[in-house]
């Protein structure tokens, strides 16, 4: 049978649509979507047949009826793909708590409940219920931030890079901003503090060296065009060895001496002392406020454990000036992020930090991790049987997300071994599962780190691995 004869047997779109099985699909998915799937299915079959006449069936099975059946299978698969969302839940088994590519901080159930409550109807986003007139969207989190940080005023924008951009635009456009050369950091996606500063219209003045900056470096650089001293917390890297930097209280005195604004970008801001969880000291927002920093910026979705947001706290007159800047409109926070942020801040105010997944994962003890790893390994071995095995190993987790660089957390991982599959293939198959599982590969082992997995994740991972084994 020639290729042209085979291709003529491909089902016509009109005929496919009229089949009872397809009419039923049209009822559930709609005619336009089913038509799209049918066209793609026929095109896919055509390409397969052109590449190889026997790619779908042996020659004797290349009948019109068999090609229709094959088209129906492809149509159903396409419709399932259309129905699924591109942005979907995944299981983070990498051990990186704040995994930027996986959405950073997971939110507590109390936060999700508040988001649902606000999203399902109207809200007083910018309406003052007491006065019956237009209100300010920051009012919903302002007092919470004031109470938690000790600052005079507060506001929020869409992310911390936006917060830095807005502050510098409002306070230093056309003016000079002095910053230590050792603090000119690059954040995710190759965005750099100097580039953000350039967009703000402020002129960067670098002082000191990469490893050492002294107070006199700042003072020598001050002139009549200087408006602001900027301190940037190196939250995503560490310089160790022969180093020195200027303390906040020293910069505060210098700023007061020359009537300058003193600003600090904390990057991954934290509201609790992490030393109680066995983590090295990380400066808190409260530390900066107590030191007299005029304006402090930090993220909402890193160590804070909330939604992506750029939080700005500081002196009232400075915050008011920032609020009035036109750029604030372009960077303003939306209602769902506000709902999320308000809920997470209330958890902090109530002192219930154990409800925050990020804090909970960072503070997991080895005994808990061992139990979780054993549960996962036992479940996997019951599925794998003679097709592989799963063993518990010691390893190290990371906080990630540009936070606590160099800090590694002792953890327990499960090495998943499926006979006949390399670690890369196991990874690929689990990524394509109904609920994608994202692990890590180390020393030619596919590892599942239980630090970033909850009980539900363990159950689903066992189920997803079971489907892989069934396909072998």
Coordinates of C-alpha atoms in Angstrom, one line a residue:
X1 CA 0.0 0.0 0.0
X2 CA 1.5 3.4 -1.0
X3 CA 1.8 6.3 1.3
X4 CA -0.8 8.3 -0.6
X5 CA -3.3 5.5 -0.3
X6 CA -2.7 5.3 3.4
X7 CA -3.0 9.1 3.9
X8 CA -6.4 9.0 2.1
X9 CA -7.7 6.7 4.8
X10 CA -7.1 9.4 7.5
X11 CA -10.5 10.5 8.9
X12 CA -12.1 13.7 7.8
X13 CA -12.7 16.3 10.4
X14 CA -16.4 16.5 9.6
X15 CA -16.8 12.8 9.9
X16 CA -15.0 12.7 13.2
X17 CA -17.2 15.4 14.7
X18 CA -20.4 13.5 13.7
X19 CA -19.3 10.3 15.6
X20 CA -21.4 9.7 18.8
X21 CA -18.2 9.6 21.0
X22 CA -17.2 13.0 19.7
X23 CA -20.7 14.5 20.1
X24 CA -20.5 13.5 23.7
X25 CA -17.2 15.3 24.1
X26 CA -18.6 18.4 22.4
X27 CA -21.3 18.5 25.1
X28 CA -18.7 18.6 27.9
X29 CA -15.9 20.6 26.2
X30 CA -17.6 22.8 23.6
X31 CA -17.5 22.5 19.8
X32 CA -14.6 24.9 19.2
X33 CA -12.2 23.1 21.6
X34 CA -13.1 19.6 20.2
X35 CA -12.6 20.8 16.6
X36 CA -9.2 22.1 17.6
X37 CA -8.3 18.8 19.2
X38 CA -9.6 16.9 16.1
X39 CA -7.5 18.9 13.7
X40 CA -4.4 18.4 15.8
X41 CA -5.1 14.7 16.1
X42 CA -5.4 14.2 12.3
X43 CA -2.3 16.3 11.7
X44 CA -0.4 14.3 14.2
X45 CA -1.4 11.1 12.6
X46 CA -0.5 12.4 9.2
X47 CA 3.0 13.4 10.4
X48 CA 3.5 9.9 12.0
X49 CA 2.5 8.2 8.8
X50 CA 4.7 10.4 6.6
X51 CA 7.7 9.6 8.9
X52 CA 7.0 5.9 8.9
X53 CA 4.0 4.1 7.4
X54 CA 4.0 1.6 10.3
X55 CA 4.6 4.1 13.1
X56 CA 1.0 3.5 14.4
X57 CA 0.1 0.1 13.1
X58 CA 1.5 -2.7 11.0
X59 CA 0.4 -2.3 7.3
X60 CA -2.4 -4.8 7.5
X61 CA -3.9 -2.8 10.4
X62 CA -3.9 0.6 8.7
X63 CA -7.6 0.6 8.1
X64 CA -9.9 3.6 8.3
X65 CA -11.5 2.2 11.4
X66 CA -8.2 1.8 13.2
X67 CA -7.1 5.3 12.2
X68 CA -10.3 6.7 13.6
X69 CA -9.7 4.8 16.9
X70 CA -6.2 6.3 17.0
X71 CA -7.5 9.8 16.3
X72 CA -10.1 9.4 19.1
X73 CA -7.3 8.5 21.6
X74 CA -5.3 11.5 20.6
X75 CA -8.4 13.8 20.8
X76 CA -9.2 12.6 24.3
X77 CA -5.5 13.1 25.3
X78 CA -5.6 16.6 23.8
X79 CA -8.8 17.6 25.6
X80 CA -7.3 16.4 28.9
X81 CA -4.3 18.6 28.3
X82 CA -6.5 21.6 27.4
X83 CA -8.4 21.1 30.6
X84 CA -5.3 21.1 32.8
X85 CA -3.8 24.4 33.9
X86 CA -0.2 25.4 32.9
X87 CA 0.4 26.7 36.4
X88 CA -0.1 23.7 38.7
X89 CA 0.7 22.2 42.1
X90 CA 4.0 20.3 42.3
X91 CA 5.6 18.3 45.1
X92 CA 8.8 20.0 46.2
X93 CA 11.1 17.1 47.1
X94 CA 14.3 19.1 46.4
X95 CA 14.9 20.0 50.1
X96 CA 15.2 23.7 49.1
X97 CA 12.7 25.4 51.3
X98 CA 12.4 28.7 49.4
X99 CA 12.7 27.3 45.9
X100 CA 12.3 30.4 43.6
X101 CA 11.4 28.2 40.6
X102 CA 8.7 26.4 42.6
X103 CA 7.0 29.5 43.9
X104 CA 9.0 30.0 47.1
X105 CA 6.9 30.1 50.3
X106 CA 3.9 27.8 50.6
X107 CA 1.1 29.5 52.5
X108 CA -0.7 28.4 55.7
X109 CA -4.3 27.2 55.5
X110 CA -5.5 30.3 57.5
X111 CA -4.0 32.5 54.7
X112 CA -5.7 30.4 52.0
X113 CA -9.0 30.7 53.8
X114 CA -8.7 34.5 53.9
X115 CA -7.8 34.7 50.2
X116 CA -10.8 32.6 49.3
X117 CA -13.1 34.8 51.4
X118 CA -11.8 38.0 49.8
X119 CA -11.6 36.6 46.2
X120 CA -15.2 35.2 46.2
X121 CA -16.9 38.5 46.5
X122 CA -16.4 42.3 47.0
X123 CA -14.2 43.8 49.7
X124 CA -13.4 47.1 51.4
X125 CA -10.1 47.2 49.5
X126 CA -10.1 51.0 49.2
X127 CA -13.2 51.8 51.2
X128 CA -13.2 53.2 54.7
X129 CA -16.1 51.5 56.5
X130 CA -16.1 53.9 59.4
X131 CA -16.2 57.1 57.3
X132 CA -18.2 55.7 54.3
X133 CA -15.7 57.1 51.8
X134 CA -12.6 56.1 49.8
X135 CA -9.9 54.6 51.9
X136 CA -6.3 53.5 51.6
X137 CA -5.4 49.9 50.6
X138 CA -2.3 49.9 52.9
X139 CA -4.5 50.4 55.9
X140 CA -5.3 46.7 56.1
X141 CA -1.7 45.8 56.9
X142 CA -0.2 49.1 58.1
X143 CA -1.0 48.8 61.8
X144 CA 0.1 45.1 61.8
X145 CA 3.4 46.1 60.3
X146 CA 3.8 49.0 62.8
X147 CA 3.0 46.7 65.7
X148 CA 5.4 44.0 64.5
X149 CA 8.4 46.1 63.5
X150 CA 8.1 49.2 65.7
X151 CA 8.2 51.5 62.7
X152 CA 6.2 54.7 62.5
X153 CA 4.5 53.9 59.2
X154 CA 4.3 51.2 56.5
X155 CA 3.2 50.4 53.0
X156 CA 3.5 47.5 50.5
X157 CA 4.1 47.1 46.7
X158 CA 4.3 44.1 44.4
X159 CA 7.9 42.9 45.2
X160 CA 11.0 44.0 47.0
X161 CA 12.8 45.1 43.8
X162 CA 9.8 47.3 43.2
X163 CA 10.1 48.6 46.8
X164 CA 13.7 49.6 46.3
X165 CA 13.0 51.2 42.9
X166 CA 10.1 53.2 44.3
X167 CA 12.0 54.4 47.4
X168 CA 15.0 55.5 45.4
X169 CA 12.8 57.2 42.8
X170 CA 10.8 59.1 45.4
X171 CA 13.8 60.0 47.6
X172 CA 16.8 60.3 45.3
X173 CA 15.9 60.9 41.7
X174 CA 18.7 63.1 40.2
X175 CA 20.7 62.8 43.4
X176 CA 23.6 60.7 44.6
X177 CA 23.2 57.5 46.7
X178 CA 26.2 56.1 48.5
X179 CA 26.5 52.4 48.8
X180 CA 29.3 50.0 49.7
X181 CA 30.9 48.2 46.8
X182 CA 30.6 44.9 48.7
X183 CA 26.8 45.3 48.8
X184 CA 26.1 45.8 45.1
X185 CA 24.4 42.5 44.9
X186 CA 22.7 40.6 42.0
X187 CA 19.3 39.1 42.7
X188 CA 17.4 36.4 40.8
X189 CA 17.0 36.7 37.1
X190 CA 20.3 38.7 36.7
X191 CA 18.8 41.8 38.1
X192 CA 21.3 44.0 39.9
X193 CA 21.1 46.7 42.5
X194 CA 23.0 49.1 40.3
X195 CA 20.6 48.5 37.5
X196 CA 17.6 49.1 39.7
X197 CA 19.2 52.3 41.0
X198 CA 19.8 53.4 37.4
X199 CA 16.1 53.0 36.6
X200 CA 15.2 55.1 39.6
X201 CA 17.1 58.1 38.3
X202 CA 19.5 58.1 41.3
X203 CA 23.2 58.3 40.7
X204 CA 25.2 55.4 42.3
X205 CA 28.3 56.3 44.2
X206 CA 30.3 53.2 45.2
X207 CA 32.6 53.4 48.2
X208 CA 35.1 51.0 49.8
X209 CA 36.3 47.7 48.3
X210 CA 34.6 44.3 47.8
X211 CA 35.7 43.0 51.2
X212 CA 36.2 46.2 53.3
X213 CA 34.3 49.4 53.6
X214 CA 34.9 51.9 56.4
X215 CA 32.9 54.8 57.8
X216 CA 35.3 57.3 56.4
X217 CA 34.7 55.9 52.9
X218 CA 31.1 57.0 53.2
X219 CA 31.9 60.4 54.7
X220 CA 34.5 61.3 52.0
X221 CA 31.9 60.7 49.3
X222 CA 29.3 63.0 50.7
X223 CA 28.7 66.3 48.9
X224 CA 25.9 68.8 48.3
X225 CA 24.2 66.4 45.8
X226 CA 24.1 63.4 48.2
X227 CA 20.6 62.5 49.3
X228 CA 20.8 59.0 50.8
X229 CA 23.0 56.4 52.4
X230 CA 22.0 52.9 51.3
X231 CA 22.9 49.7 53.1
X232 CA 22.1 46.4 51.4
X233 CA 22.0 43.2 53.4
X234 CA 23.8 40.5 51.5
X235 CA 21.1 38.0 52.0
X236 CA 22.1 35.8 49.1
X237 CA 25.8 35.5 49.5
X238 CA 28.6 35.8 52.1
X239 CA 32.0 37.3 52.0
X240 CA 34.2 35.7 54.7
X241 CA 37.8 36.2 55.8
X242 CA 39.5 39.6 55.7
X243 CA 36.3 41.7 55.8
X244 CA 34.7 44.7 57.5
X245 CA 31.5 46.7 57.0
X246 CA 29.9 49.7 58.7
X247 CA 27.3 49.0 61.4
X248 CA 23.9 50.5 61.1
X249 CA 24.2 52.8 64.2
X250 CA 27.4 54.4 62.6
X251 CA 25.6 55.0 59.3
X252 CA 22.6 56.5 61.2
X253 CA 24.9 59.0 63.0
X254 CA 26.5 59.9 59.7
X255 CA 23.2 60.4 58.0
X256 CA 22.0 62.6 60.8
X257 CA 25.2 64.7 60.7
X258 CA 24.7 65.5 57.1
X259 CA 20.8 65.5 57.1
X260 CA 20.6 62.5 54.8
X261 CA 18.1 59.7 54.5
X262 CA 19.4 56.3 55.7
X263 CA 17.8 53.4 53.9
X264 CA 18.4 49.6 54.2
X265 CA 17.3 46.9 51.8
X266 CA 17.1 43.7 53.9
X267 CA 16.2 41.5 50.9
X268 CA 14.8 38.5 52.6
X269 CA 13.3 40.2 55.7
X270 CA 12.6 38.2 58.8
X271 CA 10.5 39.1 61.8
X272 CA 11.7 36.4 64.3
X273 CA 15.1 35.5 65.6
X274 CA 15.9 32.3 63.8
X275 CA 18.5 31.2 66.4
X276 CA 15.7 29.6 68.4
X277 CA 15.3 27.2 65.5
X278 CA 19.1 26.4 65.3
X279 CA 19.7 28.8 62.4
X280 CA 22.6 31.3 62.6
X281 CA 21.7 34.9 63.4
X282 CA 19.9 36.8 60.6
X283 CA 19.2 40.5 61.2
X284 CA 15.5 41.1 61.7
X285 CA 13.4 44.0 60.5
X286 CA 13.0 45.1 64.2
X287 CA 16.8 45.3 64.4
X288 CA 16.9 47.8 61.6
X289 CA 14.1 49.9 63.0
X290 CA 15.7 50.0 66.4
X291 CA 19.0 51.1 64.9
X292 CA 17.2 54.2 63.5
X293 CA 17.1 53.3 59.8
X294 CA 14.8 55.8 58.2
X295 CA 13.3 53.4 55.6
X296 CA 13.6 49.6 55.4
X297 CA 12.5 47.3 52.5
X298 CA 12.1 43.5 52.5
X299 CA 10.4 40.6 50.8
X300 CA 7.1 39.0 51.8
X301 CA 7.6 35.6 50.2
X302 CA 11.0 34.6 51.6
X303 CA 11.8 34.1 55.3
X304 CA 8.6 35.9 56.2
X305 CA 6.8 32.9 54.7
X306 CA 4.0 35.0 53.0
X307 CA 3.1 36.1 49.5
X308 CA 5.3 37.9 47.0
X309 CA 5.4 41.5 48.2
X310 CA 7.7 44.4 48.7
X311 CA 7.3 45.8 52.3
X312 CA 8.4 49.3 53.2
X313 CA 8.5 50.5 56.8
X314 CA 10.1 53.6 58.3
X315 CA 9.6 57.2 59.4
X316 CA 6.2 58.5 58.7
X317 CA 7.1 61.6 56.7
X318 CA 9.4 59.5 54.4
X319 CA 6.7 56.8 53.9
X320 CA 4.2 59.5 53.0
X321 CA 6.5 60.9 50.4
X322 CA 7.0 57.4 48.9
X323 CA 3.2 56.8 48.8
X324 CA 2.6 60.0 46.8
X325 CA 5.2 59.1 44.0
X326 CA 3.5 58.3 40.6
X327 CA 5.5 55.1 40.3
X328 CA 3.6 53.7 43.3
X329 CA 0.5 53.3 41.1
X330 CA 2.4 50.9 38.7
X331 CA 3.8 48.9 41.6
X332 CA 0.8 48.7 43.9
X333 CA -0.2 45.5 45.6
X334 CA -3.4 43.7 44.6
X335 CA -6.3 42.6 46.8
X336 CA -5.4 38.9 46.9
X337 CA -1.8 39.6 48.0
X338 CA -3.1 42.0 50.6
X339 CA -5.5 39.4 51.9
X340 CA -2.6 36.9 52.1
X341 CA -0.2 39.3 53.7
X342 CA -2.7 40.5 56.3
X343 CA -3.4 36.9 57.3
X344 CA 0.3 35.9 57.6
X345 CA 1.0 39.0 59.7
X346 CA -1.8 38.2 62.1
X347 CA -0.2 34.8 62.6
X348 CA 3.1 36.5 63.6
X349 CA 1.2 38.9 65.9
X350 CA -0.4 36.0 67.6
X351 CA 2.9 34.3 68.0
X352 CA 1.8 31.1 66.2
X353 CA 4.9 30.8 64.0
X354 CA 4.6 27.0 63.9
X355 CA 1.6 27.5 61.5
X356 CA 4.0 29.0 58.9
X357 CA 5.2 26.3 56.6
X358 CA 8.6 27.9 55.9
X359 CA 9.4 28.2 59.6
X360 CA 8.1 24.7 60.2
X361 CA 10.2 23.2 57.4
X362 CA 13.4 25.0 58.5
X363 CA 12.9 23.9 62.1
X364 CA 12.2 20.2 61.4
X365 CA 14.3 18.0 63.7
X366 CA 16.1 14.9 62.6
X367 CA 13.8 12.6 64.5
X368 CA 10.8 13.9 62.5
X369 CA 12.7 13.8 59.3
X370 CA 13.8 10.2 59.9
X371 CA 10.2 9.1 60.5
X372 CA 9.0 10.8 57.4
X373 CA 11.8 9.3 55.3
X374 CA 11.1 5.8 56.6
X375 CA 7.4 6.2 55.8
X376 CA 8.2 7.3 52.3
X377 CA 10.8 4.5 51.7
X378 CA 8.4 1.9 53.1
X379 CA 5.6 3.0 50.8
X380 CA 7.9 3.2 47.8
X381 CA 9.3 -0.3 48.4
X382 CA 5.8 -1.8 48.7
X383 CA 5.2 -0.4 45.2
X384 CA 8.5 -1.1 43.6
X385 CA 8.9 -4.8 44.8
X386 CA 11.3 -6.5 42.4
X387 CA 11.5 -3.4 40.1
X388 CA 13.6 -1.3 42.4
X389 CA 14.2 -0.1 45.9
X390 CA 14.2 2.9 48.1
X391 CA 16.7 3.6 50.9
X392 CA 17.0 6.3 53.6
X393 CA 20.2 8.4 53.5
X394 CA 21.7 11.4 55.3
X395 CA 22.1 14.6 53.3
X396 CA 21.9 18.4 53.5
X397 CA 19.0 20.8 52.7
X398 CA 19.1 24.5 51.9
X399 CA 16.9 27.4 52.8
X400 CA 17.2 28.9 49.3
X401 CA 15.4 31.8 47.8
X402 CA 18.4 34.2 48.3
X403 CA 18.2 33.6 52.0
X404 CA 20.8 32.4 54.6
X405 CA 23.6 31.7 52.1
X406 CA 26.0 29.0 53.3
X407 CA 23.5 27.6 55.8
X408 CA 22.9 23.9 55.2
X409 CA 20.4 21.9 57.2
X410 CA 21.1 18.2 58.1
X411 CA 18.2 16.2 56.5
X412 CA 17.0 12.8 55.5
X413 CA 16.5 11.8 51.9
X414 CA 15.1 8.7 50.2
X415 CA 17.2 7.4 47.2
X416 CA 14.8 6.1 44.6
X417 CA 16.2 3.4 42.4
X418 CA 14.1 1.9 39.6
X419 CA 15.8 -0.9 37.7
X420 CA 16.3 0.0 34.0
X421 CA 15.9 3.7 34.5
X422 CA 18.7 6.2 35.0
X423 CA 18.2 9.0 37.6
X424 CA 17.6 11.5 34.8
X425 CA 14.8 9.3 33.3
X426 CA 13.2 8.9 36.8
X427 CA 13.3 12.7 37.2
X428 CA 11.7 13.2 33.7
X429 CA 8.9 10.7 34.4
X430 CA 8.0 12.2 37.8
X431 CA 8.0 15.7 36.3
X432 CA 5.4 14.6 33.8
X433 CA 3.2 12.9 36.4
X434 CA -0.4 14.1 37.1
X435 CA 1.0 15.8 40.2
X436 CA 4.6 16.5 39.2
X437 CA 7.3 15.5 41.7
X438 CA 10.5 17.5 41.7
X439 CA 13.5 15.8 43.4
X440 CA 17.2 16.3 42.9
X441 CA 20.0 14.2 41.5
X442 CA 23.3 13.8 43.4
X443 CA 26.1 11.3 42.8
X444 CA 24.0 9.5 40.2
X445 CA 21.2 9.0 42.7
X446 CA 17.6 10.4 42.4
X447 CA 16.8 11.8 45.8
X448 CA 13.6 12.8 47.6
X449 CA 14.2 15.2 50.5
X450 CA 11.4 14.9 53.1
X451 CA 12.2 18.3 54.7
X452 CA 10.1 20.0 52.1
X453 CA 7.4 17.4 52.0
X454 CA 4.3 17.0 54.1
X455 CA 2.2 13.9 54.8
X456 CA 0.0 14.5 51.7
X457 CA 3.1 14.9 49.5
X458 CA 4.5 11.6 50.7
X459 CA 1.2 9.8 49.9
X460 CA 1.0 11.4 46.4
X461 CA 4.7 10.7 45.7
X462 CA 4.2 7.0 46.4
X463 CA 1.2 7.0 44.1
X464 CA 3.1 8.8 41.3
X465 CA 6.0 6.4 41.5
X466 CA 3.5 3.5 41.4
X467 CA 2.3 4.8 38.0
X468 CA 5.9 4.9 36.7
X469 CA 6.5 1.3 37.8
X470 CA 3.2 0.2 36.1
X471 CA 4.4 1.7 32.8
X472 CA 7.7 -0.2 32.8

